Amino acid sequence: MKHFLDLSLISKTDLQNILSEAKRRKSLQSNSGKVIISDKSSAKDKLLLMLFEKPSTRTRLSFDIAMRQLGGQTIVMNSSDMHLGKGEESVEDTAKVISSFSDIVMFRTFKHQTLIDLSKLLTVPLINGLTNSSHPCQLLSDVMTYEEKKGSIKNANIAWVGDGNNVANSAIEAAVQFDFNLNVCVPKKYLPSKKILDWAEKNNGKIKIFHDPKKGVKDVDCIMSDKWVSMGDKGDSKKKKNNLKTFQVNDKLMSLANSNAIYLHVLPAARGEEVTSSVIDGKQSLVWVQAENRLHGQKAIIDWCLSN
Ligand code: CP
Ligand code: NVA
């Protein structure tokens, strides 16, 4: 059984295959409707159950549409609809029921450990739809978007600017697995996970930490960013935003990157905070393509999980 829990847990070969499959499926896409079954897939007639403990627009829509386009079906449940998490039913009992009713599960939750626990109890594949620690599906679409515009990401110079959050952690794992150089530009207070940084170092990751974004974005081919305050972030968000002020991606910062550098954002965005409108709505921004590529990425991930 194949779970899609983190990029670090999947072989480089499998990740390359998933990426190629996402691109291939995009090339087959028909514009005549949103529910056209695209090519044969191991998801045909299968049921994807999506469990959300946090809000979502892109992840929910892209997985739902992906499954329909693959010829399968979906059920979405929010945590408020379930007994789980309210002291009414155990994870063990919930996992048994979920396993019997679905062929594959996607889970968006708070603690990463909850995802790991569930993965050990399920008898069907589990996909990480975002935890406080990582967001691997997002990085697949980011790598795809980069490659569509600029060619192979291998040895590319990329900067992450802002909070050392869940997506930054997955960007570090992506840098190792897809072999690109990543400048992580974050304040000292908001470093990415030490465990993931240590894993990257052990695996010859080309990761550099910068506390001055102006230095970190110099000559890069791509700048990536995300909201300064993530869902479920505890603490004083006003203070955090204040501490991150100098990490805003604005025209001045963009001008320090290569002149043809692209800008990516996980979305949703807070214009005027982590990025200015001039950048996110500007010529170098590929955020809408990046969001659309979630759909193609999800199809390849689902297919990988369900194939032998
Ligand atoms: N980027 C992303 O995962 O967006 P949603 O929170 O809308 O799913
Ligand atoms: N870092 C953000 C990503 C949202 C898709 C969060 O976790 O809220």
Coordinates of C-alpha atoms and ligand atoms in Angstrom, one line a residue:
M1 CA 0.0 0.0 0.0
K2 CA 1.4 3.4 -1.0
H3 CA 0.7 6.5 1.2
F4 CA 1.6 10.0 0.0
L5 CA 2.7 11.5 3.3
D6 CA 5.8 13.5 2.6
L7 CA 8.2 14.0 -0.3
S8 CA 11.1 12.7 1.8
L9 CA 9.3 9.3 2.1
I10 CA 8.9 8.8 -1.7
S11 CA 11.8 7.7 -3.9
K12 CA 13.2 10.2 -6.4
T13 CA 12.3 7.9 -9.3
D14 CA 8.6 7.7 -8.1
L15 CA 8.5 11.5 -7.7
Q16 CA 9.8 12.0 -11.2
N17 CA 7.2 9.6 -12.5
I18 CA 4.4 11.4 -10.6
L19 CA 5.6 14.7 -12.0
S20 CA 5.7 13.3 -15.6
E21 CA 2.3 11.8 -15.2
A22 CA 0.9 15.2 -13.9
K23 CA 2.3 16.9 -17.0
R24 CA 1.0 14.2 -19.3
R25 CA -2.5 14.4 -17.9
K26 CA -2.4 18.2 -18.2
S27 CA -1.5 17.8 -21.9
L28 CA -4.6 15.5 -22.4
Q29 CA -6.9 17.9 -20.7
S30 CA -10.0 18.8 -22.7
N31 CA -11.6 22.2 -22.4
S32 CA -15.0 20.9 -23.3
G33 CA -16.0 20.3 -19.7
K34 CA -14.6 19.9 -16.2
V35 CA -15.6 16.3 -15.7
I36 CA -14.1 14.7 -18.8
I37 CA -12.6 11.4 -17.8
S38 CA -8.9 11.8 -18.9
D39 CA -7.3 8.6 -20.0
K40 CA -7.4 5.3 -18.1
S41 CA -6.6 5.4 -14.4
S42 CA -6.4 3.1 -11.4
A43 CA -8.9 5.5 -9.7
K44 CA -11.8 4.5 -12.1
D45 CA -14.8 3.5 -10.0
K46 CA -12.9 4.1 -6.8
L47 CA -14.0 6.4 -3.9
L48 CA -11.8 9.1 -2.5
L49 CA -12.8 10.2 1.0
M50 CA -11.6 13.7 2.0
L51 CA -11.4 14.7 5.6
F52 CA -10.8 18.3 6.5
E53 CA -10.0 19.7 10.0
K54 CA -9.0 23.1 8.4
P55 CA -10.6 25.1 5.6
S56 CA -9.5 24.6 2.0
T57 CA -10.4 26.0 -1.4
R58 CA -7.7 24.6 -3.8
T59 CA -7.0 21.3 -2.2
R60 CA -10.6 20.4 -1.8
L61 CA -11.6 21.5 -5.4
S62 CA -8.6 20.0 -7.1
F63 CA -8.9 16.6 -5.4
D64 CA -12.6 16.5 -6.0
I65 CA -12.3 17.4 -9.7
A66 CA -9.3 15.2 -10.2
M67 CA -11.1 12.1 -8.9
R68 CA -14.1 12.9 -11.1
Q69 CA -11.8 13.3 -14.1
L70 CA -10.2 10.0 -13.3
G71 CA -13.6 8.3 -13.3
G72 CA -13.9 7.9 -9.6
Q73 CA -16.1 9.6 -6.9
T74 CA -15.6 11.6 -3.7
I75 CA -17.1 12.2 -0.3
V76 CA -16.0 15.2 1.7
M77 CA -16.3 15.4 5.5
N78 CA -15.3 18.3 7.7
S79 CA -14.2 17.6 11.3
S80 CA -17.4 19.1 12.6
D81 CA -19.4 16.4 10.8
M82 CA -17.5 13.5 12.5
H83 CA -17.4 11.9 15.9
L84 CA -13.6 11.8 15.8
G85 CA -11.9 14.5 17.7
K86 CA -14.8 15.1 20.0
G87 CA -14.1 12.2 22.4
E88 CA -17.0 10.3 20.9
E89 CA -15.1 7.8 18.8
S90 CA -11.5 6.6 18.8
V91 CA -9.1 7.0 15.8
E92 CA -8.8 3.2 15.7
D93 CA -12.6 2.6 15.3
T94 CA -12.9 5.5 12.8
A95 CA -10.0 4.1 10.7
K96 CA -11.8 0.7 10.4
V97 CA -14.9 2.4 9.1
I98 CA -13.1 4.7 6.8
S99 CA -11.1 1.7 5.4
S100 CA -14.2 -0.2 4.7
F101 CA -16.1 2.6 3.0
S102 CA -13.4 4.2 0.8
D103 CA -10.6 3.2 -1.6
I104 CA -8.3 6.1 -0.8
V105 CA -8.3 8.9 1.8
M106 CA -7.0 12.5 1.8
F107 CA -6.6 14.2 5.2
R108 CA -5.9 17.8 6.2
T109 CA -5.2 18.1 9.9
F110 CA -3.3 20.0 12.5
K111 CA -0.7 17.7 14.1
H112 CA 1.5 15.8 11.7
Q113 CA 1.4 12.9 14.2
T114 CA -2.4 12.5 13.7
L115 CA -1.7 11.9 10.0
I116 CA 1.0 9.3 10.8
D117 CA -1.2 7.6 13.3
L118 CA -4.0 7.4 10.8
S119 CA -1.7 6.0 8.1
K120 CA -0.8 3.1 10.4
L121 CA -4.4 2.2 11.0
L122 CA -5.9 2.5 7.6
T123 CA -5.9 -0.4 5.1
V124 CA -6.2 2.0 2.2
P125 CA -3.7 4.7 0.9
L126 CA -3.6 8.0 2.7
I127 CA -2.6 11.4 1.1
N128 CA -1.3 14.4 3.2
G129 CA -3.6 17.3 2.3
L130 CA -1.6 19.6 4.7
T131 CA -0.5 19.4 8.3
N132 CA 1.1 22.0 10.5
S133 CA 4.4 20.4 9.4
S134 CA 4.1 19.9 5.7
H135 CA 2.2 20.3 2.4
P136 CA 3.8 17.9 -0.1
C137 CA 1.0 18.1 -2.8
Q138 CA 1.6 21.8 -3.0
L139 CA 5.2 21.4 -3.8
L140 CA 4.5 19.0 -6.6
S141 CA 2.4 21.6 -8.4
D142 CA 5.1 24.2 -7.7
V143 CA 7.9 22.1 -9.2
M144 CA 5.6 21.4 -12.2
T145 CA 4.8 25.1 -12.7
Y146 CA 8.5 26.0 -12.5
E147 CA 9.4 23.3 -15.1
E148 CA 6.6 24.3 -17.5
K149 CA 8.0 27.9 -17.7
K150 CA 11.7 27.4 -17.2
G151 CA 12.7 23.9 -18.0
S152 CA 14.3 21.3 -15.6
I153 CA 14.3 22.4 -12.0
K154 CA 17.6 20.4 -11.4
N155 CA 20.3 22.8 -10.2
A156 CA 17.9 25.8 -10.4
N157 CA 18.3 28.6 -7.8
I158 CA 15.1 29.2 -5.8
A159 CA 14.3 31.3 -2.8
W160 CA 11.7 30.8 -0.2
V161 CA 10.8 34.1 1.5
G162 CA 8.8 34.6 4.7
D163 CA 7.8 32.2 7.4
G164 CA 9.6 28.9 7.9
N165 CA 6.3 27.1 7.9
N166 CA 4.7 23.8 6.7
V167 CA 5.2 24.7 3.0
A168 CA 8.8 25.8 3.6
N169 CA 9.4 22.4 5.1
S170 CA 8.0 20.7 2.0
A171 CA 10.0 23.1 -0.2
I172 CA 13.2 21.9 1.6
E173 CA 12.2 18.2 1.0
A174 CA 11.5 19.1 -2.7
A175 CA 14.9 20.7 -3.1
V176 CA 16.6 17.5 -2.0
Q177 CA 14.3 15.2 -4.0
F178 CA 14.2 17.3 -7.2
D179 CA 17.8 18.4 -6.8
F180 CA 17.6 22.2 -6.8
N181 CA 19.3 24.9 -4.7
L182 CA 17.0 26.5 -2.1
N183 CA 17.7 29.7 -0.2
V184 CA 15.5 29.8 2.8
C185 CA 15.0 33.5 3.7
V186 CA 13.4 33.6 7.1
P187 CA 13.8 35.5 10.4
K188 CA 15.8 33.7 13.1
K189 CA 12.5 33.3 15.0
Y190 CA 10.7 31.5 12.3
L191 CA 13.1 28.8 11.1
P192 CA 11.8 25.7 9.3
S193 CA 11.7 22.3 11.1
K194 CA 15.2 21.3 12.5
K195 CA 14.4 17.7 11.8
I196 CA 13.8 18.4 8.1
L197 CA 16.9 20.6 7.9
D198 CA 18.9 17.8 9.4
W199 CA 17.4 15.3 7.0
A200 CA 18.2 17.6 4.1
E201 CA 21.8 18.0 5.3
K202 CA 22.2 14.2 5.6
N203 CA 20.8 13.8 2.1
N204 CA 23.2 16.4 0.5
G205 CA 20.5 19.0 0.2
K206 CA 21.7 22.4 -1.2
I207 CA 19.9 24.5 1.4
K208 CA 21.1 27.8 2.6
I209 CA 19.5 29.9 5.4
F210 CA 19.4 33.7 5.0
H211 CA 18.1 36.2 7.5
D212 CA 18.4 39.0 5.0
P213 CA 16.0 38.3 2.1
K214 CA 17.9 40.8 -0.1
K215 CA 20.9 38.5 0.0
G216 CA 18.9 35.3 -0.4
V217 CA 17.0 36.3 -3.5
K218 CA 20.1 37.5 -5.4
D219 CA 20.3 35.9 -8.8
V220 CA 17.5 33.3 -8.2
D221 CA 15.2 32.0 -10.9
C222 CA 12.2 31.8 -8.7
I223 CA 10.8 33.4 -5.5
M224 CA 8.2 31.5 -3.5
S225 CA 6.2 32.7 -0.6
D226 CA 3.2 32.0 1.6
K227 CA 1.0 33.7 4.2
W228 CA 2.8 34.9 7.3
V229 CA 0.2 33.4 9.6
S230 CA -0.8 29.8 8.8
M231 CA -4.1 28.1 9.8
G232 CA -3.8 26.9 13.3
D233 CA -0.8 29.2 14.1
K234 CA -0.9 29.9 17.8
G235 CA 0.5 33.1 19.2
D236 CA 0.3 36.7 18.5
S237 CA -0.3 37.1 14.8
K238 CA 0.1 40.9 14.9
K239 CA 3.5 40.5 16.4
K240 CA 4.4 37.8 13.9
K241 CA 3.4 40.0 10.9
N242 CA 5.4 42.8 12.4
N243 CA 8.5 40.6 12.7
L244 CA 8.1 39.5 9.1
K245 CA 7.7 43.0 7.6
T246 CA 11.1 43.1 5.9
F247 CA 10.3 39.8 4.2
Q248 CA 7.6 41.2 2.0
V249 CA 8.0 40.2 -1.7
N250 CA 7.7 43.6 -3.4
D251 CA 9.1 45.0 -6.7
K252 CA 12.3 46.0 -5.0
L253 CA 12.9 42.5 -3.8
M254 CA 11.9 40.9 -7.1
S255 CA 14.3 43.2 -8.9
L256 CA 17.2 41.6 -7.0
A257 CA 16.4 38.2 -8.5
N258 CA 17.2 37.3 -12.1
S259 CA 15.2 39.6 -14.5
N260 CA 13.2 36.6 -15.8
A261 CA 12.6 35.1 -12.4
I262 CA 9.1 33.8 -11.7
Y263 CA 7.0 34.4 -8.6
L264 CA 5.0 31.6 -6.9
H265 CA 2.6 31.7 -4.0
V266 CA 0.9 28.8 -2.2
L267 CA -2.4 30.8 -2.0
P268 CA -4.5 32.1 -0.3
A269 CA -2.6 35.4 -0.3
A270 CA -2.8 38.5 1.9
R271 CA -1.9 41.3 -0.5
G272 CA 0.0 44.1 1.2
E273 CA 1.5 41.6 3.7
E274 CA 3.8 38.9 2.4
V275 CA 3.4 40.1 -1.2
T276 CA 2.4 43.3 -2.9
S277 CA -0.4 43.4 -5.5
S278 CA 2.2 44.6 -8.0
V279 CA 4.1 41.3 -7.7
I280 CA 1.4 38.8 -7.3
D281 CA -0.7 40.4 -10.1
G282 CA 2.4 41.2 -12.1
K283 CA 4.0 39.7 -15.2
Q284 CA 6.4 37.5 -13.3
S285 CA 3.7 35.8 -11.2
L286 CA 2.5 32.3 -12.2
V287 CA 0.2 31.8 -9.2
W288 CA -2.9 31.0 -11.2
V289 CA -1.1 28.4 -13.3
Q290 CA 0.4 27.1 -10.0
A291 CA -3.1 26.7 -8.5
E292 CA -4.5 25.0 -11.6
N293 CA -1.6 22.6 -11.6
R294 CA -2.8 21.3 -8.2
L295 CA -5.5 19.5 -10.3
H296 CA -3.0 17.7 -12.5
G297 CA -0.7 17.0 -9.6
Q298 CA -3.5 15.4 -7.6
K299 CA -4.5 13.2 -10.5
A300 CA -0.9 11.8 -10.7
I301 CA -0.7 11.4 -6.9
I302 CA -4.1 9.5 -6.7
D303 CA -3.1 7.3 -9.6
W304 CA 0.3 6.6 -8.0
C305 CA -1.3 5.6 -4.7
L306 CA -3.8 3.3 -6.3
S307 CA -1.5 1.6 -8.8
N308 CA 0.4 -1.5 -7.9
Ligands
CP1 N1 -2.7 26.1 -1.4 C1 -3.7 25.4 -0.8 O1 -3.5 24.3 -0.3 O2 -4.9 26.1 -0.8 P1 -6.2 25.7 0.1 O3 -5.9 25.9 1.5 O4 -7.2 26.5 -0.5 O5 -6.5 24.2 -0.2
NVA2 N1 0.9 27.8 5.3 C1 -0.5 27.8 5.0 C2 -0.7 27.1 3.7 C3 -2.2 27.2 3.3 C4 -2.5 26.4 2.0 C5 -1.3 27.3 6.1 O1 -0.9 26.2 6.6 O2 -2.3 27.9 6.5

